[in-house]
Tab-separated table of C-alpha atoms in Angstrom:
chain	number	residue	atom	x	y	z
A	28	MET	CA	76.065	79.513	131.383
A	29	GLU	CA	76.589	81.042	134.712
A	30	ALA	CA	78.150	84.400	134.951
A	31	ASN	CA	81.353	83.319	136.708
A	32	ALA	CA	81.526	79.897	136.170
A	33	ASN	CA	84.717	78.089	136.039
A	34	LEU	CA	86.786	81.202	136.292
A	35	PRO	CA	89.846	81.025	138.365
A	36	PHE	CA	89.650	85.043	139.185
A	37	GLU	CA	87.921	87.571	140.985
A	38	ILE	CA	85.970	90.009	139.528
A	39	ARG	CA	85.749	93.558	141.539
A	40	GLN	CA	84.022	96.764	141.233
A	41	VAL	CA	85.931	100.077	140.785
A	42	PRO	CA	85.756	102.034	144.199
A	43	SER	CA	82.599	104.142	143.995
A	44	GLU	CA	84.446	107.589	144.087
A	45	LEU	CA	86.867	106.758	141.353
A	46	ASN	CA	84.165	104.979	139.213
A	47	ALA	CA	81.990	108.187	139.388
A	48	GLN	CA	84.999	110.204	137.982
A	49	LEU	CA	85.873	107.896	135.231
A	50	LEU	CA	81.884	107.938	134.094
A	51	LYS	CA	82.555	111.470	133.990
A	52	ASP	CA	85.568	111.259	131.565
A	53	PHE	CA	84.488	108.139	129.553
A	54	THR	CA	80.847	109.123	128.571
A	55	GLY	CA	80.508	106.049	126.476
A	56	GLU	CA	80.527	103.867	129.683
A	57	ARG	CA	77.128	104.352	131.992
A	58	THR	CA	77.378	101.731	134.616
A	59	GLY	CA	80.990	101.739	135.495
A	60	PHE	CA	84.091	99.540	135.739
A	61	VAL	CA	85.802	96.423	137.176
A	62	GLN	CA	89.111	95.061	137.813
A	63	VAL	CA	90.016	91.538	137.258
A	64	GLY	CA	92.150	88.901	138.879
A	65	PRO	CA	95.390	89.707	140.867
A	66	LYS	CA	96.840	91.703	137.852
A	67	LYS	CA	93.580	94.166	137.979
A	68	TRP	CA	92.727	94.023	134.322
A	69	PHE	CA	90.517	97.031	133.967
A	70	LEU	CA	87.290	96.365	131.882
A	71	PRO	CA	83.466	97.809	131.562
A	72	ALA	CA	81.292	96.326	134.236
A	73	LYS	CA	79.416	94.296	131.454
A	74	TYR	CA	82.506	92.160	131.427
A	75	ARG	CA	81.370	90.274	134.581
A	76	GLU	CA	78.355	89.015	132.448
A	77	PHE	CA	80.169	87.606	129.616
A	78	ALA	CA	83.498	86.697	131.426
A	79	ALA	CA	82.929	83.163	131.461
A	80	HIS	CA	81.796	83.312	127.664
A	81	PHE	CA	85.478	84.413	126.667
A	82	TYR	CA	87.390	82.332	129.009
A	83	ASN	CA	85.362	79.058	128.121
A	84	PHE	CA	85.317	79.759	124.589
A	85	GLN	CA	86.149	76.738	122.462
A	86	PRO	CA	89.166	77.558	119.802
A	87	ARG	CA	89.395	75.164	116.726
A	88	PRO	CA	92.611	74.005	115.397
A	89	ASP	CA	92.221	76.048	112.217
A	90	ASP	CA	91.484	79.249	113.944
A	91	VAL	CA	93.966	82.050	113.633
A	92	TRP	CA	93.815	84.665	116.331
A	93	VAL	CA	95.260	88.204	116.383
A	94	VAL	CA	95.738	89.295	120.234
A	95	THR	CA	97.333	92.913	121.032
A	96	PHE	CA	96.824	95.621	123.462
A	97	PRO	CA	94.695	98.392	121.771
A	98	ARG	CA	96.509	100.612	118.930
A	99	SER	CA	99.247	98.270	118.446
A	100	GLY	CA	98.896	97.573	114.716
A	101	THR	CA	96.002	95.365	115.114
A	102	THR	CA	93.769	96.363	112.117
A	103	TRP	CA	97.030	96.378	109.987
A	104	THR	CA	97.887	93.061	111.282
A	105	GLN	CA	94.244	91.498	110.799
A	106	GLU	CA	94.478	92.533	107.106
A	107	LEU	CA	97.888	90.885	106.885
A	108	VAL	CA	96.790	87.631	108.466
A	109	TRP	CA	93.364	87.332	106.503
A	110	LEU	CA	95.104	87.882	103.028
A	111	VAL	CA	97.910	85.501	103.899
A	112	ALA	CA	95.759	82.969	104.990
A	113	ASN	CA	93.232	83.213	102.472
A	114	ASP	CA	95.769	83.101	99.488
A	115	LEU	CA	95.575	86.684	98.756
A	116	ASP	CA	91.794	87.110	97.848
A	117	TYR	CA	91.872	90.869	97.479
A	118	GLU	CA	88.273	90.911	96.072
A	119	THR	CA	86.487	89.428	99.077
A	120	ALA	CA	88.752	91.460	101.369
A	121	SER	CA	87.762	94.607	99.292
A	122	ARG	CA	84.168	93.642	99.499
A	123	VAL	CA	83.546	92.338	102.801
A	124	PRO	CA	84.347	94.655	105.588
A	125	GLN	CA	87.024	93.326	108.187
A	126	VAL	CA	84.766	93.634	111.148
A	127	GLU	CA	82.829	90.657	109.430
A	128	ARG	CA	85.809	88.858	108.241
A	129	PHE	CA	87.535	89.060	111.398
A	130	PRO	CA	85.025	89.491	114.626
A	131	PHE	CA	86.130	91.287	117.485
A	132	LEU	CA	85.366	88.930	120.403
A	133	GLU	CA	84.645	91.402	123.495
A	134	PHE	CA	83.402	94.584	121.576
A	135	ASN	CA	79.903	93.847	123.075
A	136	ILE	CA	80.743	94.575	126.605
A	137	PHE	CA	81.850	98.043	125.539
A	138	PHE	CA	78.568	98.671	123.673
A	139	HIS	CA	76.466	99.740	126.677
A	140	ASP	CA	72.737	99.080	126.579
A	141	GLU	CA	71.912	103.050	126.893
A	142	VAL	CA	74.386	104.022	124.026
A	143	LYS	CA	73.165	101.183	121.837
A	144	SER	CA	69.435	102.662	122.383
A	145	GLU	CA	70.496	106.265	121.525
A	146	ILE	CA	72.102	105.093	118.394
A	147	LEU	CA	69.193	103.093	117.297
A	148	GLU	CA	67.164	106.028	117.844
A	149	LEU	CA	69.645	108.220	115.847
A	150	ASN	CA	68.581	105.851	113.249
A	151	GLN	CA	65.001	105.517	113.570
A	152	GLY	CA	63.159	104.871	110.415
A	153	ASP	CA	66.282	103.238	108.689
A	154	PRO	CA	65.773	99.313	108.994
A	155	PHE	CA	69.276	98.824	107.317
A	156	LYS	CA	71.207	100.863	109.789
A	157	GLN	CA	69.338	99.687	112.643
A	158	GLN	CA	70.063	96.111	111.719
A	159	LEU	CA	73.577	97.169	111.728
A	160	VAL	CA	73.557	98.496	115.123
A	161	GLU	CA	72.308	94.897	115.971
A	162	LEU	CA	74.980	93.057	114.229
A	163	ILE	CA	77.827	95.289	115.875
A	164	SER	CA	76.394	94.902	119.235
A	165	GLU	CA	75.838	91.114	119.172
A	166	PRO	CA	78.240	89.137	121.294
A	167	ALA	CA	80.891	87.894	118.765
A	168	TYR	CA	80.887	84.477	120.531
A	169	LEU	CA	77.744	83.705	119.189
A	170	SER	CA	78.500	84.232	115.287
A	171	LEU	CA	81.809	82.747	116.013
A	172	GLN	CA	80.307	79.490	117.536
A	173	GLU	CA	77.715	79.181	114.481
A	174	HIS	CA	80.472	79.877	111.819
A	175	GLN	CA	81.346	77.437	109.336
A	176	GLY	CA	84.614	77.066	107.873
A	177	ARG	CA	88.038	78.649	109.334
A	178	ARG	CA	87.635	81.519	111.808
A	179	PHE	CA	89.536	84.777	112.311
A	180	VAL	CA	89.355	86.211	115.825
A	181	LYS	CA	90.658	89.569	117.303
A	182	THR	CA	90.766	90.360	120.855
A	183	HIS	CA	92.498	92.901	123.275
A	184	LEU	CA	91.947	90.261	126.378
A	185	PRO	CA	95.254	89.270	127.670
A	186	PHE	CA	95.915	85.602	127.741
A	187	SER	CA	95.124	85.232	130.926
A	188	LEU	CA	91.488	86.081	130.371
A	189	LEU	CA	91.239	84.099	127.421
A	190	PRO	CA	90.678	80.199	126.786
A	191	PRO	CA	93.401	78.356	128.622
A	192	ASN	CA	94.052	75.917	125.834
A	193	LEU	CA	94.038	78.665	123.111
A	194	LEU	CA	97.700	78.278	122.111
A	195	ASP	CA	97.845	74.598	122.152
A	196	THR	CA	95.045	74.506	119.860
A	197	CYS	CA	95.452	76.986	117.192
A	198	LYS	CA	97.666	79.751	115.583
A	199	VAL	CA	97.952	83.183	117.426
A	200	VAL	CA	99.552	86.342	116.248
A	201	TYR	CA	100.639	88.879	119.183
A	202	VAL	CA	101.716	92.284	118.393
A	203	VAL	CA	103.579	94.778	120.801
A	204	ARG	CA	103.822	98.520	120.038
A	205	ASN	CA	105.740	101.215	122.275
A	206	PRO	CA	103.497	102.669	124.853
A	207	LYS	CA	103.844	106.204	124.160
A	208	ASP	CA	102.698	105.847	120.495
A	209	VAL	CA	100.015	103.404	122.033
A	210	ALA	CA	98.813	105.986	124.323
A	211	VAL	CA	98.426	108.911	121.673
A	212	SER	CA	96.756	106.453	119.204
A	213	PHE	CA	94.351	105.159	121.870
A	214	TYR	CA	93.579	108.716	123.190
A	215	HIS	CA	92.330	109.800	119.726
A	216	LEU	CA	90.411	106.613	119.292
A	217	ASN	CA	88.803	107.152	122.676
A	218	ARG	CA	87.661	110.621	121.570
A	219	LEU	CA	86.560	109.365	118.194
A	220	ILE	CA	84.312	106.252	119.112
A	221	LYS	CA	81.119	107.068	121.072
A	222	THR	CA	81.318	103.638	123.292
A	223	GLN	CA	84.478	105.271	124.744
A	224	GLY	CA	83.323	108.841	124.457
A	225	TYR	CA	86.435	110.323	126.397
A	226	GLN	CA	86.081	113.900	127.135
A	227	GLY	CA	89.329	115.043	128.497
A	228	ASP	CA	92.639	116.202	127.310
A	229	PHE	CA	95.827	114.012	126.895
A	230	ARG	CA	97.433	114.587	130.191
A	231	LYS	CA	94.670	113.340	131.896
A	232	TYR	CA	94.192	110.589	129.761
A	233	TRP	CA	97.917	109.752	130.248
A	234	HIS	CA	97.303	109.578	134.065
A	235	TYR	CA	94.616	106.961	133.652
A	236	PHE	CA	96.691	104.998	131.187
A	237	GLU	CA	99.849	105.201	133.346
A	238	LYS	CA	97.804	104.028	136.464
A	239	ASP	CA	95.945	101.212	134.870
A	240	LEU	CA	92.480	102.807	135.067
A	241	HIS	CA	91.719	102.290	131.324
A	242	PRO	CA	90.282	99.679	129.364
A	243	TRP	CA	92.623	96.751	128.866
A	244	THR	CA	95.231	97.783	131.024
A	245	PRO	CA	97.821	97.163	132.811
A	246	TYR	CA	99.840	97.839	129.454
A	247	TRP	CA	102.910	96.141	130.813
A	248	ALA	CA	101.073	93.026	132.350
A	249	HIS	CA	99.435	92.341	128.846
A	250	VAL	CA	102.692	92.994	126.912
A	251	GLU	CA	104.502	90.556	129.160
A	252	GLU	CA	102.005	87.821	129.008
A	253	GLY	CA	102.593	87.968	125.331
A	254	TRP	CA	106.362	88.096	125.806
A	255	ARG	CA	106.565	85.128	128.072
A	256	ARG	CA	104.724	83.097	125.350
A	257	ARG	CA	106.861	83.954	122.461
A	258	HIS	CA	108.749	80.885	121.765
A	259	HIS	CA	105.575	78.829	121.600
A	260	PRO	CA	105.281	77.088	118.276
A	261	ASN	CA	101.516	78.402	117.875
A	262	LEU	CA	102.456	81.858	118.636
A	263	LEU	CA	104.229	84.678	116.234
A	264	PHE	CA	105.433	87.354	118.433
A	265	GLN	CA	105.720	90.725	116.504
A	266	PHE	CA	107.128	94.225	117.581
A	267	TYR	CA	105.091	96.865	115.372
A	268	GLU	CA	108.296	98.910	114.948
A	269	ASP	CA	109.832	95.581	113.113
A	270	MET	CA	106.778	95.241	110.974
A	271	ASN	CA	106.882	99.055	110.038
A	272	ARG	CA	110.471	99.031	109.275
A	273	ASP	CA	110.599	95.838	107.104
A	274	LEU	CA	106.970	94.893	105.825
A	275	SER	CA	108.275	92.732	102.996
A	276	SER	CA	110.180	90.527	105.904
A	277	THR	CA	107.042	90.400	107.969
A	278	ILE	CA	104.696	89.229	105.066
A	279	ARG	CA	107.507	86.716	104.445
A	280	ARG	CA	107.599	85.384	108.097
A	281	MET	CA	103.578	85.537	108.197
A	282	GLY	CA	103.551	83.542	105.190
A	283	SER	CA	106.044	80.680	106.831
A	284	PHE	CA	103.876	80.971	110.081
A	285	LEU	CA	100.633	80.322	108.219
A	286	GLY	CA	102.168	77.718	105.956
A	287	LYS	CA	101.719	79.861	102.751
A	288	THR	CA	104.142	80.684	100.110
A	289	MET	CA	104.489	83.704	97.862
A	290	ASP	CA	106.562	84.625	95.255
A	291	GLU	CA	108.331	88.261	95.276
A	292	ALA	CA	105.617	90.052	93.176
A	293	GLN	CA	102.793	88.810	95.517
A	294	VAL	CA	104.881	89.969	98.500
A	295	ALA	CA	105.282	93.371	96.975
A	296	ARG	CA	101.675	93.743	95.901
A	297	LEU	CA	100.533	92.937	99.586
A	298	ALA	CA	103.179	95.232	101.057
A	299	ASP	CA	101.783	97.860	98.486
A	300	HIS	CA	97.960	96.854	99.648
A	301	LEU	CA	99.349	97.526	103.346
A	302	ASP	CA	101.154	100.616	102.796
A	303	ILE	CA	99.873	103.073	105.210
A	304	ARG	CA	99.079	105.628	102.445
A	305	ASN	CA	96.679	103.036	100.748
A	306	PHE	CA	95.549	101.431	103.945
A	307	ARG	CA	93.974	104.790	105.325
A	308	ASP	CA	91.922	104.916	102.138
A	309	ASN	CA	90.608	101.499	102.345
A	310	LYS	CA	87.025	101.400	103.319
A	311	ALA	CA	86.777	97.883	104.310
A	312	VAL	CA	89.200	98.353	107.294
A	313	ASN	CA	88.394	101.876	108.194
A	314	TYR	CA	85.177	100.863	110.567
A	315	ASP	CA	82.825	102.223	107.937
A	316	LEU	CA	79.965	100.288	109.223
A	317	VAL	CA	80.512	102.016	112.683
A	318	LYS	CA	80.862	105.161	111.161
A	319	GLU	CA	77.627	104.516	108.970
A	320	VAL	CA	75.422	104.221	111.871
A	321	GLY	CA	76.701	107.203	113.647
A	322	LEU	CA	79.172	105.646	116.447
A	323	LEU	CA	82.223	108.018	115.536
A	324	ASN	CA	82.150	111.592	116.768
A	325	SER	CA	82.955	114.388	113.873
A	326	GLY	CA	85.780	116.426	114.018
A	327	GLU	CA	88.635	113.415	115.352
A	328	PRO	CA	91.149	111.736	113.102
A	329	ALA	CA	89.707	108.561	111.120
A	330	PHE	CA	90.006	105.158	112.845
A	331	ILE	CA	93.351	104.360	110.619
A	332	ARG	CA	95.566	107.393	111.816
A	333	LYS	CA	99.155	107.791	110.764
A	334	GLY	CA	100.845	104.537	111.519
A	335	LYS	CA	103.830	106.153	112.225
A	336	VAL	CA	106.747	105.195	114.655
A	337	GLY	CA	107.423	108.272	116.969
A	338	ALA	CA	103.955	110.090	116.445
A	339	TRP	CA	103.865	110.390	120.317
A	340	HIS	CA	105.781	113.595	120.002
A	341	ALA	CA	102.721	115.249	118.776
A	342	GLU	CA	101.062	115.260	122.393
A	343	PHE	CA	103.812	114.901	125.009
A	344	ASP	CA	105.577	118.066	126.451
A	345	GLU	CA	108.597	117.954	128.159
A	346	GLU	CA	107.190	117.338	131.475
A	347	LEU	CA	104.932	114.750	130.520
A	348	ASP	CA	107.799	112.912	128.451
A	349	GLN	CA	109.998	112.667	131.504
A	350	ARG	CA	107.401	111.398	133.657
A	351	ALA	CA	106.542	108.860	131.037
A	352	ASP	CA	110.128	107.666	130.720
A	353	LYS	CA	110.392	107.183	134.377
A	354	TRP	CA	106.909	105.088	134.411
A	355	ILE	CA	108.656	103.028	131.393
A	356	GLU	CA	112.063	102.633	133.210
A	357	GLU	CA	110.351	101.369	136.111
A	358	ASN	CA	108.201	98.784	134.278
A	359	LEU	CA	111.275	97.595	132.196
A	360	ARG	CA	113.130	97.018	134.928
A	361	LYS	CA	110.766	94.200	136.235
A	362	THR	CA	110.987	92.395	132.868
A	363	ASP	CA	113.483	91.199	130.131
A	364	ILE	CA	111.496	92.695	127.272
A	365	VAL	CA	113.795	94.222	124.672
A	366	PHE	CA	112.037	96.705	122.440
A	367	PRO	CA	113.755	97.021	118.784
A	368	ILE	CA	113.666	101.080	119.348
A	369	SER	CA	114.450	103.413	122.386
A	370	LEU	CA	111.068	104.143	124.025
A	371	HIS	CA	112.698	107.636	124.670
A	372	LYS	CA	113.106	109.295	121.490
């Protein structure tokens, strides 16, 4: 497939001086970054090679997709979706890592070839781990195309970069989380995983996030695309804060959306399985495969962190908080999005 075949948007390189600064701060990328379409979706340069594969990917009627801006409760939602759709098969969920049960559509574009070579060298002499590296770095669309049976797909790409017939073909769950908690959680992930390799402090990180110079931004355009589709019968739109506040109701709503019924005992057991205290200790969802091959930096919080609403307070000082509030107010005025909580407290 030609790299940019049938694409209704342009892909442009980030200006060279800005690109050089970004490469110093995000050491997991070695080539640079691009901005896509009129909204300037920010992605690594490798996106150019695979954009058509994502946009022209063929969804199937029995697919279930989870679409989110990163760190919006994605992994939590994936586990909920998979278990409900698979009749609460806890045995398989504990035995098969979530990254295999629920492939991440575009992860390969973040796994730079130079980083892959370094990780392969790190695991030299261990054929099993080297095979894991090859598995992790393989484009997910290839394995998904070959997959027999129901498919579960995770992506952080916005709707405008995904197959145009996605919602008219299959079920999609879209989750939104308040931007301050997203930014703090994403900051720690960027420091944790070597494919991102962020080197700076949170203040500088917020600058990139706020200025839409960070993978998958702009945040507000991403959320607005999900919000605009919230009434589509094939879309379940969820706020992370509502999920956190009443998990049992969320489970029942998911069951209804996926055509599954559960009794109270089953709902209670699933709520316990998904409780953040248990979820953090669940090796099947905590990116243990990635950790095993050396893709995670030591000294950083685990992939599954606190899962709290309002955890952003730990990183925002008063000045940065006021700046963030102004940014939030300016962007909320452009939409009719109504969050279930105050974004300032």
